[in-house]
Short mmCIF file of C-alpha atoms and ligand atoms in Angstrom, two decimals:
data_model
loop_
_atom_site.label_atom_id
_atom_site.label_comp_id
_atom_site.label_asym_id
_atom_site.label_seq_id
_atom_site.Cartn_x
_atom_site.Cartn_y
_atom_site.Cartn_z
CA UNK A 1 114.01 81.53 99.97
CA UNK A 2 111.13 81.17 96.93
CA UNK A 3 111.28 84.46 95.34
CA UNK A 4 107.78 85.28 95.62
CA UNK A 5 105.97 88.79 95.43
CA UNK A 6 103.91 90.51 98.13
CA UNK A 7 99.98 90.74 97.37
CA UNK A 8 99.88 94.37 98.59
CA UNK A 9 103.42 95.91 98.33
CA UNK A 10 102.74 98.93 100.90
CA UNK A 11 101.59 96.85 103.63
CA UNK A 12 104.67 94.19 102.71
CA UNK A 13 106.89 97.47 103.56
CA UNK A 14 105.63 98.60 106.81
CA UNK A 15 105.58 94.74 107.82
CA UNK A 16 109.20 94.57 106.89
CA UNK A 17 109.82 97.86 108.36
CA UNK A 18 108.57 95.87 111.73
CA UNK A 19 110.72 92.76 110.81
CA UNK A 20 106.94 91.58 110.44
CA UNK A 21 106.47 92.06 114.06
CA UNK A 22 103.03 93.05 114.68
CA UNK A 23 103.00 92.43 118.78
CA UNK A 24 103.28 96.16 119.49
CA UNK A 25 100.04 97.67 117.94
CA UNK A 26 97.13 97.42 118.57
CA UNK A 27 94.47 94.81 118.63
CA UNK A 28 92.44 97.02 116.17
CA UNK A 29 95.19 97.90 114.00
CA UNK A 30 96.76 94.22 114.39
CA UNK A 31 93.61 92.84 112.75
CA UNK A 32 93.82 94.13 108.72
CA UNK A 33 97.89 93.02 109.46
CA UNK A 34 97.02 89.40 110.46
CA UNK A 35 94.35 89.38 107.62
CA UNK A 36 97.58 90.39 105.55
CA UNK A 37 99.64 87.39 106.90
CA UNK A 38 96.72 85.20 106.02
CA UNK A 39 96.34 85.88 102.38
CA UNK A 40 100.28 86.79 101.53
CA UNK A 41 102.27 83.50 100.79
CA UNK A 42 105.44 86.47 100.90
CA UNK A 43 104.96 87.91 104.29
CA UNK A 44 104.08 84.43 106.25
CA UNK A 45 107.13 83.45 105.10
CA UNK A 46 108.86 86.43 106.26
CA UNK A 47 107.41 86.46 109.01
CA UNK A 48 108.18 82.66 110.15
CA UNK A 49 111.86 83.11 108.97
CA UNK A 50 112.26 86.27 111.12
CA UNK A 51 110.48 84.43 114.35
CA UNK A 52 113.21 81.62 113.53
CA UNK A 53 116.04 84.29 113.74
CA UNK A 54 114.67 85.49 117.11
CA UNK A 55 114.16 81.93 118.27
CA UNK A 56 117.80 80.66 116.89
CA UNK A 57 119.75 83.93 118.76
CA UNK A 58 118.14 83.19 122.10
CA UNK A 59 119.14 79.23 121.64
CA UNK A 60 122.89 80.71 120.77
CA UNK A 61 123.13 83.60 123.35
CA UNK A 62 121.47 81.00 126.11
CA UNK A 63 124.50 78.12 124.77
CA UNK A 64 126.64 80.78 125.08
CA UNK A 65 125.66 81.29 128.73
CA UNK A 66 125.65 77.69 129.74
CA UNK A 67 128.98 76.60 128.11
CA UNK A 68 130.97 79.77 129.60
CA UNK A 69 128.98 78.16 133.40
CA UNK A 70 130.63 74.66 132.12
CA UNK A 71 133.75 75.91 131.23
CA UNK A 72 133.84 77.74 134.57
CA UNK A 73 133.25 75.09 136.55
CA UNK A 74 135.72 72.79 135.01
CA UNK A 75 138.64 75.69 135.21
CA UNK A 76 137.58 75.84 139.14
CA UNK A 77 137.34 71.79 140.24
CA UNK A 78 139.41 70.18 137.27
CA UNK A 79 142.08 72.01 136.43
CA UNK A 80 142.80 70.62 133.31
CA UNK A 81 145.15 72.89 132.11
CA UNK A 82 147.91 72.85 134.98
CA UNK A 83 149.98 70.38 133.11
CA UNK A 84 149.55 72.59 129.70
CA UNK A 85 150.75 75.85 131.83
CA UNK A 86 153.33 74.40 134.17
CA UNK A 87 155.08 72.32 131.18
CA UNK A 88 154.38 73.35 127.84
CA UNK A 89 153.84 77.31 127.74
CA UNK A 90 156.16 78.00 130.68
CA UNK A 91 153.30 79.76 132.73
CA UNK A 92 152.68 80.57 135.99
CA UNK A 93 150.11 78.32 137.35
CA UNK A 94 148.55 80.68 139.28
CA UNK A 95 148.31 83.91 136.34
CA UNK A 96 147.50 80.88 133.91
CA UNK A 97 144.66 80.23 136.25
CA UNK A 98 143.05 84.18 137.03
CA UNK A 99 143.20 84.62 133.20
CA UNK A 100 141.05 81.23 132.52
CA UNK A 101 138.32 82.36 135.15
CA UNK A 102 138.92 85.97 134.49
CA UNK A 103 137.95 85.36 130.80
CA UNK A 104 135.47 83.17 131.37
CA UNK A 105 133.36 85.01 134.09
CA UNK A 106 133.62 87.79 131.16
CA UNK A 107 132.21 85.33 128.86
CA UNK A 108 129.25 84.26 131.13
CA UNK A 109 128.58 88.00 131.46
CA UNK A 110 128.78 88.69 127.56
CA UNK A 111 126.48 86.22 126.85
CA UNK A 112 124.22 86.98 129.65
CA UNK A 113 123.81 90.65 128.82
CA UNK A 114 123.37 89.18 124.66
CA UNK A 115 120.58 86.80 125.59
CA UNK A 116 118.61 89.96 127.66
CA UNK A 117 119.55 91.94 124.48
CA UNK A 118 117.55 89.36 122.25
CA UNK A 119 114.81 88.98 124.55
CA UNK A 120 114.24 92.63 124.87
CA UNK A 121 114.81 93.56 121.15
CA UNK A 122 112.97 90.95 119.56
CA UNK A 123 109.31 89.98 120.01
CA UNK A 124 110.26 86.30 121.27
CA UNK A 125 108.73 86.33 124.80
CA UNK A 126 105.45 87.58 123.06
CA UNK A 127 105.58 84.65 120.35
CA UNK A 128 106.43 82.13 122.82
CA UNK A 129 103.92 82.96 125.12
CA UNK A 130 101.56 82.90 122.41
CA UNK A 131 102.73 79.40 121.29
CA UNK A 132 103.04 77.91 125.08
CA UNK A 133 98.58 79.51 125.22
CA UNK A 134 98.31 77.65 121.81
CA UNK A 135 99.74 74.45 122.92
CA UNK A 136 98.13 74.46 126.21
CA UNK A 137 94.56 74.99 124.85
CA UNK A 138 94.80 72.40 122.56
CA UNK A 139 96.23 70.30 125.32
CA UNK A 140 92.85 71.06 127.16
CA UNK A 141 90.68 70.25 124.77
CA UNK A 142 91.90 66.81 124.24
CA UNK A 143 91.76 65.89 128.38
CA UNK A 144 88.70 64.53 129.91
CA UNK A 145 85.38 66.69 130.72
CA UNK A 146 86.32 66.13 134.34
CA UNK A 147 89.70 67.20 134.47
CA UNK A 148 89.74 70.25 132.54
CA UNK A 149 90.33 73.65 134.19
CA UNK A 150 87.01 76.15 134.85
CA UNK A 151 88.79 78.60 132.29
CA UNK A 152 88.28 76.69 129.65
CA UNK A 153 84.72 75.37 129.87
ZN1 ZN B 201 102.56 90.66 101.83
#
C-alpha cells in the first residue's frame, strides 16, 4: 500500500479505531466523516482495503460452507474412499466412513457459524446493501420513462 499521510491525523485515528466503519453513527455525525473520506487520499484507501477484507472473508467462510456440502455429498452417494480404507490403510469401512461425515458435518458447521461471525462483526450487509441501492438506481435511471418504478420518479 502507497505510504501516504492522513490530512487530519485525529480523525484518521478514530476512523481506524472503527476499521473506517462509519455505518453505526449517526447520520449527523456520519456527515463531517464522509466529508473526511472525500478529501483524504489515506483513509479512502483504508477504507476500500478494509471493505475488501470484509468482502474476501465472507467469499472464504461461504466456500468454506459449500465445499464441506460437496464434500458431504460425495462421502454419502460416491464413496470414493472405500477402496482407499478397505485396501490401503487397513480400515474399517464402516468407522472409515462415520469419521468422513463426522468431520465433515463439523466442517459445514465451522464454517457456517464463521460466515455468521463475519456478517455480524463486520459492516458487510450494510455496504452491500448500500452497493445493491447504488446499482439499482442507476439501473433505473437508464430504463425507459414508462417502465420505471413510482419510487423513483
Ligand atoms: Zn484521513
Amino acid at each position: 500500500m502507497a505510504r501516504t499521510r492522513c490530512s487530519d491525523p485525529v480523525v484518521g485515528a478514530i476512523l481506524a479505531s472503527w476499521r473506517y466503519d462509519i455505518s453505526g453513527i449517526s447520520p449527523e455525525m456520519r456527515r463531517d466523516y464522509e466529508q473526511h473520506f472525500v478529501e483524504c487520499s489515506h483513509c479512502r484507501a483504508r477504507l476500500k482495503f478494509h471493505r475488501g477484507l470484509d468482502v474476501s472473508l465472507a467469499v472464504l467462510t461461504s466456500l468454506a460452507v459449500i465445499f464441506f456440502l460437496f464434500a458431504l455429498a460425495t462421502i454419502l452417494h460416491i464413496k470414493p474412499l472405500e477402496h482407499v480404507a478397505f485396501n490401503i490403510l487397513g480400515l474399517d469401512i464402516v468407522s472409515m466412513y462415520q469419521m468422513l461425515v463426522s468431520a465433515g458435518i463439523a466442517g459445514v458447521c465451522f464454517s457456517f457459524i464463521a460466515f455468521l461471525l463475519v456478517l455480524t462483526a463486520t459492516p458487510l450487509p450494510t455496504y452491500l446493501t448500500g452497493i445493491a441501492a447504488r446499482r439499482s438506481k442507476l439501473i433505473e435511471e437508464h430504463l425507459p420513462e414508462t417502465v420505471r418504478s413510482p419510487r423513483s420518479r
